[in-house]
């Protein structure tokens, strides 16, 4: 179904893609190998490239080609790559052209100042130093939403940037159903004797931690000819092509959990990017569908696989060989319970599977309240602490361990957080479906065999890239929209057994 206009569109989109990928290489280098002296020049280079990419993507020529192609595309198979390309490009084009470039520049400028202010405020644990910047960011985000008026909810346009097609009301409904169940589960666990995880907090040789992680993700199916792993302060995944996907990890010398689960997490993102259909490359379809779908992959490998008993029945003897002094006397059962310890805590990034989503719900509620104007920026620390007490039963001793802990708001990224929790929920939906399709999946994992699992993900999710919006993809695969029930079933079964509930 190749036609000339479509080819012209693809050529223009291919150039935008190339520029964005070049920027991604610079971004990767910035976080891994760039000497500190390079940061100013790198900032300028990245902003130049992103401006060129934005200008090219919003060029009238792309708009014309879309308008000419749309009547034809109406007769194409709606699920074909071509029809989806026109549809998704139209969506992104309309969004990108609605936002004036002056506004984009102002947002970038404010965000870069706000990040400096946030770092200082966090160091001194003094919210007042960040407050005026956050107030300005909220103002700008409201202005941003107004470019997309009319909307059902002022938060919708923000959410849509990360989860195309998803509405605030959808997420609120999902979280409303989830919250009381999660709170009840945590309360029930708190009444039981705590499990021991002290063995995780010992000196663990960094090289051996790295090597074990590599062994695990190689078995998962990470393709080293089309990817590599490096170290960075904050682990991330980036890709420059389906044939060049980079992950990073962070190894902590006296705690096993960070490197181990972080490596599996980023590998989950990478397995997705490495298995997008190469035919979608150099188009807006050539990467993962959304942040939540991406997180459903990373979380699936990190938690549903990596913190499961079958997985450790296979890998634990091997881990003990790496660390005989630390783990030689720790049996599998103790290890399994230790890596699944549930404990309400202050910091989101260190939260366990049972408490994590509550950290997210709190942030989502506050973001919505800020956008609606029902909570003022100055009152944020107090409201934060109240919600922490209500949901998790812990009170931050200071703002650094409370409202100032995450970088996201300083970057202007209001609208982002819910994707983490949605990813958790979706991962359990895949998991249930996958068990129906692969009845002996647990046995396969117990044997260290992940081929069917990865093949299933590739077939149902990975290869489609961004062809389908997140809700649509979940529905196609599982028959229902994003649904918290499978995740709650998963948590209740797992922790019911670990904590004897
Ligand atoms: Mg992630």
Coordinates of C-alpha atoms and ligand atoms in Angstrom, one line a residue:
X1 CA 0.0 0.0 0.0
X2 CA 2.9 2.3 -0.6
X3 CA 2.0 5.6 -2.1
X4 CA 4.0 8.7 -2.9
X5 CA 2.5 11.0 -0.3
X6 CA 2.9 8.4 2.4
X7 CA 6.5 8.0 1.4
X8 CA 7.0 11.8 1.6
X9 CA 5.4 11.8 5.1
X10 CA 7.7 9.0 6.2
X11 CA 10.8 10.8 4.9
X12 CA 10.0 13.9 6.9
X13 CA 9.1 11.9 10.0
X14 CA 12.3 9.9 9.5
X15 CA 14.4 13.1 9.7
X16 CA 12.6 14.2 12.9
X17 CA 13.3 10.7 14.3
X18 CA 17.0 10.9 13.4
X19 CA 17.4 14.2 15.2
X20 CA 15.6 13.0 18.3
X21 CA 17.8 9.9 18.3
X22 CA 20.9 12.0 18.0
X23 CA 19.7 14.0 21.0
X24 CA 19.1 10.7 22.8
X25 CA 22.7 9.7 22.3
X26 CA 23.9 13.0 23.7
X27 CA 21.5 12.5 26.7
X28 CA 22.8 9.0 27.3
X29 CA 26.4 10.2 27.2
X30 CA 25.5 13.1 29.6
X31 CA 24.3 10.6 32.3
X32 CA 27.1 8.0 31.8
X33 CA 30.5 9.3 30.6
X34 CA 30.4 13.0 30.1
X35 CA 32.8 14.9 32.3
X36 CA 31.1 17.5 34.5
X37 CA 32.7 20.3 32.5
X38 CA 30.6 19.3 29.5
X39 CA 27.2 20.0 31.1
X40 CA 26.7 23.6 29.9
X41 CA 27.7 22.9 26.2
X42 CA 25.6 19.8 26.3
X43 CA 22.5 21.7 27.5
X44 CA 22.8 24.0 24.6
X45 CA 23.3 21.2 22.1
X46 CA 20.3 19.3 23.4
X47 CA 18.1 22.4 23.3
X48 CA 19.2 23.2 19.7
X49 CA 18.4 19.6 18.6
X50 CA 15.0 19.6 20.3
X51 CA 14.1 22.9 18.7
X52 CA 15.1 21.7 15.3
X53 CA 13.1 18.5 15.8
X54 CA 10.1 20.4 17.0
X55 CA 10.2 22.9 14.1
X56 CA 10.5 20.1 11.6
X57 CA 7.7 18.1 13.1
X58 CA 5.3 21.0 13.2
X59 CA 6.1 22.2 9.7
X60 CA 3.0 23.0 7.5
X61 CA 4.2 20.4 5.0
X62 CA 3.4 17.6 7.5
X63 CA 0.0 19.1 8.1
X64 CA -0.7 19.2 4.4
X65 CA 0.4 15.6 3.8
X66 CA -1.8 14.4 6.7
X67 CA -4.8 16.3 5.3
X68 CA -4.2 14.8 1.9
X69 CA -3.7 11.3 3.2
X70 CA -6.6 11.2 5.7
X71 CA -9.4 10.7 3.1
X72 CA -7.5 7.8 1.6
X73 CA -6.5 6.3 4.9
X74 CA -10.2 6.1 5.8
X75 CA -10.4 3.2 3.4
X76 CA -7.3 1.4 4.7
X77 CA -7.4 -1.5 7.2
X78 CA -7.7 0.6 10.4
X79 CA -5.1 -1.7 12.2
X80 CA -2.5 -1.5 9.4
X81 CA 0.8 0.2 10.1
X82 CA -0.1 2.8 7.5
X83 CA -3.5 3.8 8.9
X84 CA -2.1 3.9 12.4
X85 CA 0.8 6.0 11.3
X86 CA -1.5 8.6 9.9
X87 CA -3.7 8.5 12.9
X88 CA -1.0 8.8 15.5
X89 CA 1.0 11.4 13.6
X90 CA -2.2 13.5 13.3
X91 CA -2.7 13.2 17.1
X92 CA 0.8 14.2 17.9
X93 CA 0.9 16.9 15.2
X94 CA -2.2 18.6 16.5
X95 CA -0.9 18.6 20.0
X96 CA 2.5 19.9 19.0
X97 CA 1.1 22.7 16.8
X98 CA -1.3 23.9 19.5
X99 CA 1.6 24.9 21.8
X100 CA 3.4 28.1 20.8
X101 CA 7.2 27.8 20.7
X102 CA 7.5 30.8 23.0
X103 CA 5.6 28.9 25.6
X104 CA 7.8 25.8 25.1
X105 CA 10.9 28.0 25.6
X106 CA 9.5 29.6 28.7
X107 CA 8.6 26.3 30.2
X108 CA 12.1 24.9 29.5
X109 CA 13.7 28.0 31.1
X110 CA 11.5 27.9 34.2
X111 CA 12.0 24.2 34.6
X112 CA 15.8 24.5 34.4
X113 CA 15.8 27.2 37.1
X114 CA 13.3 25.2 39.2
X115 CA 15.5 22.2 39.2
X116 CA 18.4 24.2 40.6
X117 CA 16.0 25.6 43.3
X118 CA 14.6 22.2 44.0
X119 CA 18.0 20.7 44.6
X120 CA 18.9 23.4 47.0
X121 CA 15.5 23.2 48.8
X122 CA 15.9 19.5 49.2
X123 CA 19.4 19.7 50.5
X124 CA 18.3 22.3 53.1
X125 CA 14.9 20.6 53.5
X126 CA 13.3 23.9 53.1
X127 CA 10.2 23.9 50.9
X128 CA 9.9 27.7 50.9
X129 CA 13.0 27.9 48.6
X130 CA 11.1 25.8 46.0
X131 CA 7.6 27.2 46.5
X132 CA 7.7 30.2 44.2
X133 CA 9.1 28.1 41.3
X134 CA 6.5 25.4 41.8
X135 CA 3.8 28.0 41.9
X136 CA 5.1 29.3 38.5
X137 CA 5.2 25.7 37.1
X138 CA 1.6 25.1 38.2
X139 CA 0.6 28.4 36.5
X140 CA 2.4 27.3 33.3
X141 CA 0.8 23.9 33.4
X142 CA -2.7 25.5 33.7
X143 CA -1.8 27.6 30.7
X144 CA -0.6 24.6 28.9
X145 CA -3.9 22.7 29.6
X146 CA -5.8 25.7 28.2
X147 CA -4.2 25.3 24.8
X148 CA -6.3 22.1 24.6
X149 CA -9.6 23.6 25.8
X150 CA -12.3 22.5 25.9
X151 CA -11.5 19.5 28.1
X152 CA -13.4 17.5 30.6
X153 CA -10.9 18.1 33.3
X154 CA -8.0 20.6 33.5
X155 CA -5.7 17.6 34.3
X156 CA -6.6 15.7 31.1
X157 CA -4.2 17.4 28.7
X158 CA -1.3 16.8 31.1
X159 CA -2.1 13.1 31.5
X160 CA -2.7 12.7 27.8
X161 CA 1.0 13.6 27.1
X162 CA 2.1 10.5 29.0
X163 CA -1.0 8.2 28.5
X164 CA -2.6 9.1 25.1
X165 CA -6.4 8.8 25.3
X166 CA -6.6 8.2 29.1
X167 CA -8.8 10.6 31.1
X168 CA -8.4 11.9 34.6
X169 CA -11.8 10.4 35.5
X170 CA -10.6 7.0 34.3
X171 CA -7.5 7.1 36.6
X172 CA -9.5 8.5 39.5
X173 CA -12.1 5.6 39.2
X174 CA -9.3 3.0 39.0
X175 CA -7.5 4.5 42.0
X176 CA -10.7 4.9 44.1
X177 CA -11.3 1.2 43.7
X178 CA -7.7 0.3 44.5
X179 CA -6.9 2.5 47.5
X180 CA -9.1 1.1 50.3
X181 CA -8.0 -2.5 49.4
X182 CA -4.3 -1.5 49.4
X183 CA -4.7 0.3 52.7
X184 CA -6.5 -2.7 54.2
X185 CA -3.8 -5.1 53.0
X186 CA -1.0 -3.0 54.5
X187 CA -2.9 -2.8 57.8
X188 CA -3.3 -6.6 57.9
X189 CA 0.4 -7.1 57.2
X190 CA 1.4 -4.7 59.9
X191 CA -0.4 -6.8 62.5
X192 CA 1.8 -9.9 61.6
X193 CA 5.4 -10.6 62.7
X194 CA 7.8 -8.9 60.3
X195 CA 10.1 -10.9 58.0
X196 CA 13.9 -10.6 58.2
X197 CA 15.8 -8.8 55.4
X198 CA 19.0 -8.0 57.3
X199 CA 21.0 -10.3 55.1
X200 CA 20.4 -7.9 52.1
X201 CA 22.2 -5.2 54.0
X202 CA 25.8 -6.4 54.1
X203 CA 28.9 -5.7 51.9
X204 CA 28.3 -7.2 48.5
X205 CA 31.2 -7.0 46.0
X206 CA 30.2 -4.6 43.2
X207 CA 31.8 -6.5 40.4
X208 CA 30.0 -9.7 41.4
X209 CA 26.7 -7.9 41.7
X210 CA 27.2 -6.6 38.2
X211 CA 28.1 -10.0 36.9
X212 CA 25.1 -11.7 38.5
X213 CA 22.8 -9.1 37.1
X214 CA 24.2 -9.6 33.6
X215 CA 23.7 -13.4 33.9
X216 CA 20.1 -12.9 34.8
X217 CA 19.1 -10.4 32.1
X218 CA 21.0 -12.5 29.5
X219 CA 18.7 -15.3 30.4
X220 CA 15.7 -13.0 30.2
X221 CA 16.7 -12.4 26.6
X222 CA 18.5 -9.0 26.6
X223 CA 20.3 -8.9 23.2
X224 CA 23.9 -7.7 23.8
X225 CA 24.5 -7.3 20.1
X226 CA 21.7 -4.8 20.1
X227 CA 22.2 -3.2 23.5
X228 CA 24.6 -2.5 26.3
X229 CA 24.6 -1.7 30.0
X230 CA 26.5 1.1 31.8
X231 CA 26.4 2.7 35.3
X232 CA 24.6 5.9 36.2
X233 CA 23.4 7.7 39.4
X234 CA 19.7 7.2 38.4
X235 CA 19.1 4.1 36.3
X236 CA 17.3 4.5 33.0
X237 CA 16.7 3.0 29.6
X238 CA 17.1 4.8 26.3
X239 CA 17.2 3.7 22.7
X240 CA 18.5 5.0 19.5
X241 CA 17.1 2.3 17.3
X242 CA 15.5 -1.1 17.9
X243 CA 19.0 -2.4 17.3
X244 CA 20.7 -0.1 19.8
X245 CA 19.0 0.0 23.2
X246 CA 20.9 1.2 26.3
X247 CA 20.3 0.5 29.9
X248 CA 22.1 1.7 33.1
X249 CA 22.2 0.4 36.6
X250 CA 23.3 1.5 40.0
X251 CA 25.2 -0.8 42.3
X252 CA 25.2 -0.1 46.1
X253 CA 28.1 -1.8 47.8
X254 CA 26.3 -2.6 51.1
X255 CA 22.8 -3.4 49.8
X256 CA 21.9 -6.1 47.3
X257 CA 18.4 -5.0 46.3
X258 CA 19.2 -1.8 44.4
X259 CA 21.5 -3.2 41.7
X260 CA 19.7 -6.6 41.5
X261 CA 16.1 -5.3 41.0
X262 CA 17.1 -2.1 39.2
X263 CA 19.0 -4.2 36.5
X264 CA 15.9 -6.4 36.0
X265 CA 13.6 -3.4 35.9
X266 CA 15.6 -1.5 33.2
X267 CA 16.0 -4.8 31.2
X268 CA 12.2 -5.0 31.1
X269 CA 12.1 -1.6 29.4
X270 CA 14.9 -2.7 27.0
X271 CA 13.3 -6.0 26.0
X272 CA 10.3 -3.9 24.9
X273 CA 12.3 -1.5 22.8
X274 CA 14.4 -4.3 21.3
X275 CA 11.3 -6.1 20.0
X276 CA 9.3 -3.3 18.4
X277 CA 8.7 -4.2 14.8
X278 CA 11.7 -2.8 12.8
X279 CA 9.2 -1.7 10.1
X280 CA 8.0 1.0 12.5
X281 CA 11.3 2.6 13.0
X282 CA 11.9 6.2 12.0
X283 CA 8.1 6.9 12.6
X284 CA 6.2 8.0 15.7
X285 CA 5.1 4.3 16.0
X286 CA 8.7 3.0 16.5
X287 CA 8.8 2.9 20.3
X288 CA 6.7 1.8 23.3
X289 CA 3.0 2.7 23.5
X290 CA 3.1 4.9 26.7
X291 CA 4.9 5.3 30.0
X292 CA 2.4 3.0 31.7
X293 CA 2.7 0.3 29.1
X294 CA 6.5 0.6 29.4
X295 CA 6.3 0.4 33.2
X296 CA 4.1 -2.7 32.9
X297 CA 7.1 -4.3 31.2
X298 CA 9.8 -3.2 33.6
X299 CA 7.6 -4.0 36.6
X300 CA 6.7 -7.4 35.2
X301 CA 10.3 -8.5 35.0
X302 CA 11.4 -6.9 38.2
X303 CA 8.5 -8.0 40.4
X304 CA 6.2 -10.6 38.9
X305 CA 9.2 -12.6 37.7
X306 CA 12.2 -11.2 39.7
X307 CA 10.5 -11.3 43.1
X308 CA 8.8 -14.6 42.6
X309 CA 9.5 -18.0 44.2
X310 CA 9.9 -19.9 40.9
X311 CA 12.5 -17.4 39.7
X312 CA 14.6 -17.8 42.9
X313 CA 14.2 -21.6 42.9
X314 CA 16.2 -21.4 39.8
X315 CA 18.6 -18.5 40.5
X316 CA 19.1 -18.7 44.3
X317 CA 21.7 -21.4 44.3
X318 CA 23.6 -19.4 41.7
X319 CA 23.4 -16.2 43.8
X320 CA 24.7 -18.2 46.8
X321 CA 27.7 -19.3 44.7
X322 CA 28.5 -15.6 44.0
X323 CA 28.1 -14.6 47.7
X324 CA 28.8 -17.7 49.9
X325 CA 29.8 -15.6 52.9
X326 CA 26.7 -13.4 52.8
X327 CA 24.1 -15.9 51.8
X328 CA 25.5 -19.4 52.4
X329 CA 23.5 -19.7 55.6
X330 CA 20.4 -18.0 54.4
X331 CA 17.8 -20.5 53.0
X332 CA 15.7 -19.9 50.0
X333 CA 12.5 -19.3 52.0
X334 CA 14.1 -16.6 54.2
X335 CA 15.6 -15.0 51.1
X336 CA 12.3 -15.0 49.2
X337 CA 10.5 -13.4 52.2
X338 CA 13.2 -10.9 52.7
X339 CA 13.1 -9.5 49.2
X340 CA 9.4 -9.2 49.6
X341 CA 9.3 -7.4 52.9
X342 CA 6.4 -5.0 53.2
X343 CA 7.0 -1.9 55.3
X344 CA 5.4 1.5 54.9
X345 CA 8.1 4.0 54.3
X346 CA 8.7 7.6 53.4
X347 CA 10.4 7.4 50.1
X348 CA 8.5 6.3 47.0
X349 CA 11.5 4.9 45.1
X350 CA 12.3 2.6 48.0
X351 CA 8.8 1.4 48.5
X352 CA 7.8 -2.3 48.2
X353 CA 5.1 -3.7 45.9
X354 CA 2.3 -3.5 48.4
X355 CA 2.8 0.2 49.5
X356 CA 4.2 1.7 46.3
X357 CA 0.9 2.6 44.6
X358 CA -0.2 4.6 47.7
X359 CA 2.8 6.9 47.2
X360 CA 1.5 7.4 43.6
X361 CA -2.1 8.0 44.6
X362 CA -1.1 10.7 47.0
X363 CA 0.9 12.5 44.3
X364 CA -1.9 12.2 41.8
X365 CA -4.4 13.6 44.2
X366 CA -2.1 16.5 45.0
X367 CA -1.4 17.3 41.4
X368 CA -5.1 17.3 40.5
X369 CA -5.8 19.5 43.5
X370 CA -3.1 21.9 42.5
X371 CA -4.4 22.1 38.9
X372 CA -8.0 22.6 40.2
X373 CA -6.8 25.2 42.7
X374 CA -8.3 23.4 45.7
X375 CA -4.8 23.1 47.3
X376 CA -2.4 26.0 47.2
X377 CA 1.3 25.4 46.6
X378 CA 2.2 26.9 50.0
X379 CA 0.0 24.3 51.8
X380 CA 1.5 21.4 50.0
X381 CA 3.9 20.1 52.8
X382 CA 1.2 20.0 55.3
X383 CA -1.3 18.2 53.0
X384 CA 1.4 15.8 51.9
X385 CA 2.2 14.8 55.5
X386 CA -1.5 14.4 56.4
X387 CA -2.0 12.0 53.4
X388 CA 1.1 10.1 54.3
X389 CA -0.3 9.5 57.8
X390 CA -3.7 8.5 56.4
X391 CA -2.5 6.1 53.7
X392 CA 0.8 4.7 55.1
X393 CA 0.7 5.6 58.7
X394 CA 4.1 7.3 58.6
X395 CA 4.9 11.0 59.1
X396 CA 7.9 12.6 57.2
X397 CA 10.3 14.2 59.7
X398 CA 11.1 17.0 57.2
X399 CA 10.3 18.1 53.7
X400 CA 13.3 16.4 52.2
X401 CA 11.7 13.1 53.2
X402 CA 8.3 14.4 52.2
X403 CA 7.1 16.8 49.6
X404 CA 10.6 17.5 48.2
X405 CA 11.7 14.0 47.5
X406 CA 10.9 13.7 43.8
X407 CA 12.5 15.7 40.9
X408 CA 9.4 15.4 38.6
X409 CA 7.6 18.6 39.6
X410 CA 10.7 20.7 39.3
X411 CA 11.0 19.5 35.7
X412 CA 7.4 20.6 35.0
X413 CA 6.3 17.0 34.7
X414 CA 2.9 17.2 36.4
X415 CA 0.8 14.4 34.9
X416 CA 3.6 11.8 35.0
X417 CA 3.2 9.9 38.3
X418 CA 0.1 7.9 37.8
X419 CA 1.9 6.0 35.0
X420 CA 4.0 4.2 37.6
X421 CA 0.9 2.8 39.4
X422 CA -1.0 2.1 36.2
X423 CA 2.1 0.1 35.0
X424 CA 1.8 -2.1 38.1
X425 CA -1.8 -2.7 37.5
X426 CA -1.3 -3.5 33.8
X427 CA 1.6 -5.9 34.6
X428 CA -0.7 -8.1 36.6
X429 CA -3.3 -8.0 33.8
X430 CA -0.7 -9.3 31.4
X431 CA 0.4 -11.9 34.0
X432 CA -3.0 -13.4 34.4
X433 CA -3.6 -13.6 30.7
X434 CA -0.2 -15.0 30.1
X435 CA -0.8 -17.8 32.6
X436 CA -3.9 -18.8 30.7
X437 CA -2.0 -18.9 27.4
X438 CA 1.1 -20.6 28.9
X439 CA -0.2 -23.0 31.6
X440 CA 3.2 -24.2 32.7
X441 CA 4.8 -20.8 32.9
X442 CA 5.8 -21.2 36.5
X443 CA 7.6 -24.4 35.7
X444 CA 9.4 -22.7 32.8
X445 CA 10.5 -19.9 35.1
X446 CA 11.6 -22.5 37.7
X447 CA 13.8 -24.0 34.9
X448 CA 15.3 -20.6 34.0
X449 CA 13.5 -20.6 30.7
X450 CA 12.0 -17.3 29.6
X451 CA 11.6 -17.9 25.9
X452 CA 7.8 -18.4 25.9
X453 CA 7.2 -15.5 28.3
X454 CA 9.3 -13.1 26.1
X455 CA 7.7 -14.5 23.0
X456 CA 4.2 -13.8 24.4
X457 CA 5.2 -10.2 25.3
X458 CA 6.7 -9.7 21.9
X459 CA 3.6 -11.1 20.1
X460 CA 1.0 -9.2 22.1
X461 CA 2.7 -6.0 23.1
X462 CA 6.3 -5.3 21.9
X463 CA 6.0 -5.6 18.2
X464 CA 3.1 -3.2 18.0
X465 CA 5.2 -0.2 19.2
X466 CA 2.9 2.8 19.6
X467 CA 0.3 1.7 17.1
X468 CA -2.4 1.3 19.8
X469 CA -3.2 3.7 22.7
X470 CA -2.6 2.2 26.1
X471 CA -6.3 1.5 27.0
X472 CA -6.9 0.0 23.6
X473 CA -3.8 -2.2 23.8
X474 CA -4.8 -3.5 27.2
X475 CA -8.3 -4.2 25.9
X476 CA -7.1 -6.0 22.8
X477 CA -4.9 -8.3 24.9
X478 CA -6.9 -8.9 28.0
X479 CA -10.5 -8.2 26.9
X480 CA -10.9 -5.5 29.6
X481 CA -9.6 -1.9 30.1
X482 CA -7.1 -1.0 32.8
X483 CA -8.4 -2.9 35.8
X484 CA -7.0 -3.0 39.4
X485 CA -8.6 -6.4 40.2
X486 CA -5.7 -8.6 38.9
X487 CA -3.1 -6.6 40.8
X488 CA -5.1 -6.9 44.0
X489 CA -5.5 -10.7 43.5
X490 CA -1.8 -10.9 42.9
X491 CA -0.9 -8.9 46.0
X492 CA -3.4 -10.8 48.2
X493 CA -2.2 -14.2 47.1
X494 CA 1.5 -13.4 47.4
X495 CA 1.4 -11.6 50.7
X496 CA -1.3 -13.7 52.2
X497 CA 1.2 -16.5 51.9
X498 CA 4.3 -14.7 53.0
X499 CA 2.6 -13.0 56.0
X500 CA 0.1 -15.7 56.8
X501 CA -2.9 -13.4 56.5
Ligands
LIG1 MG1 10.8 2.4 34.8

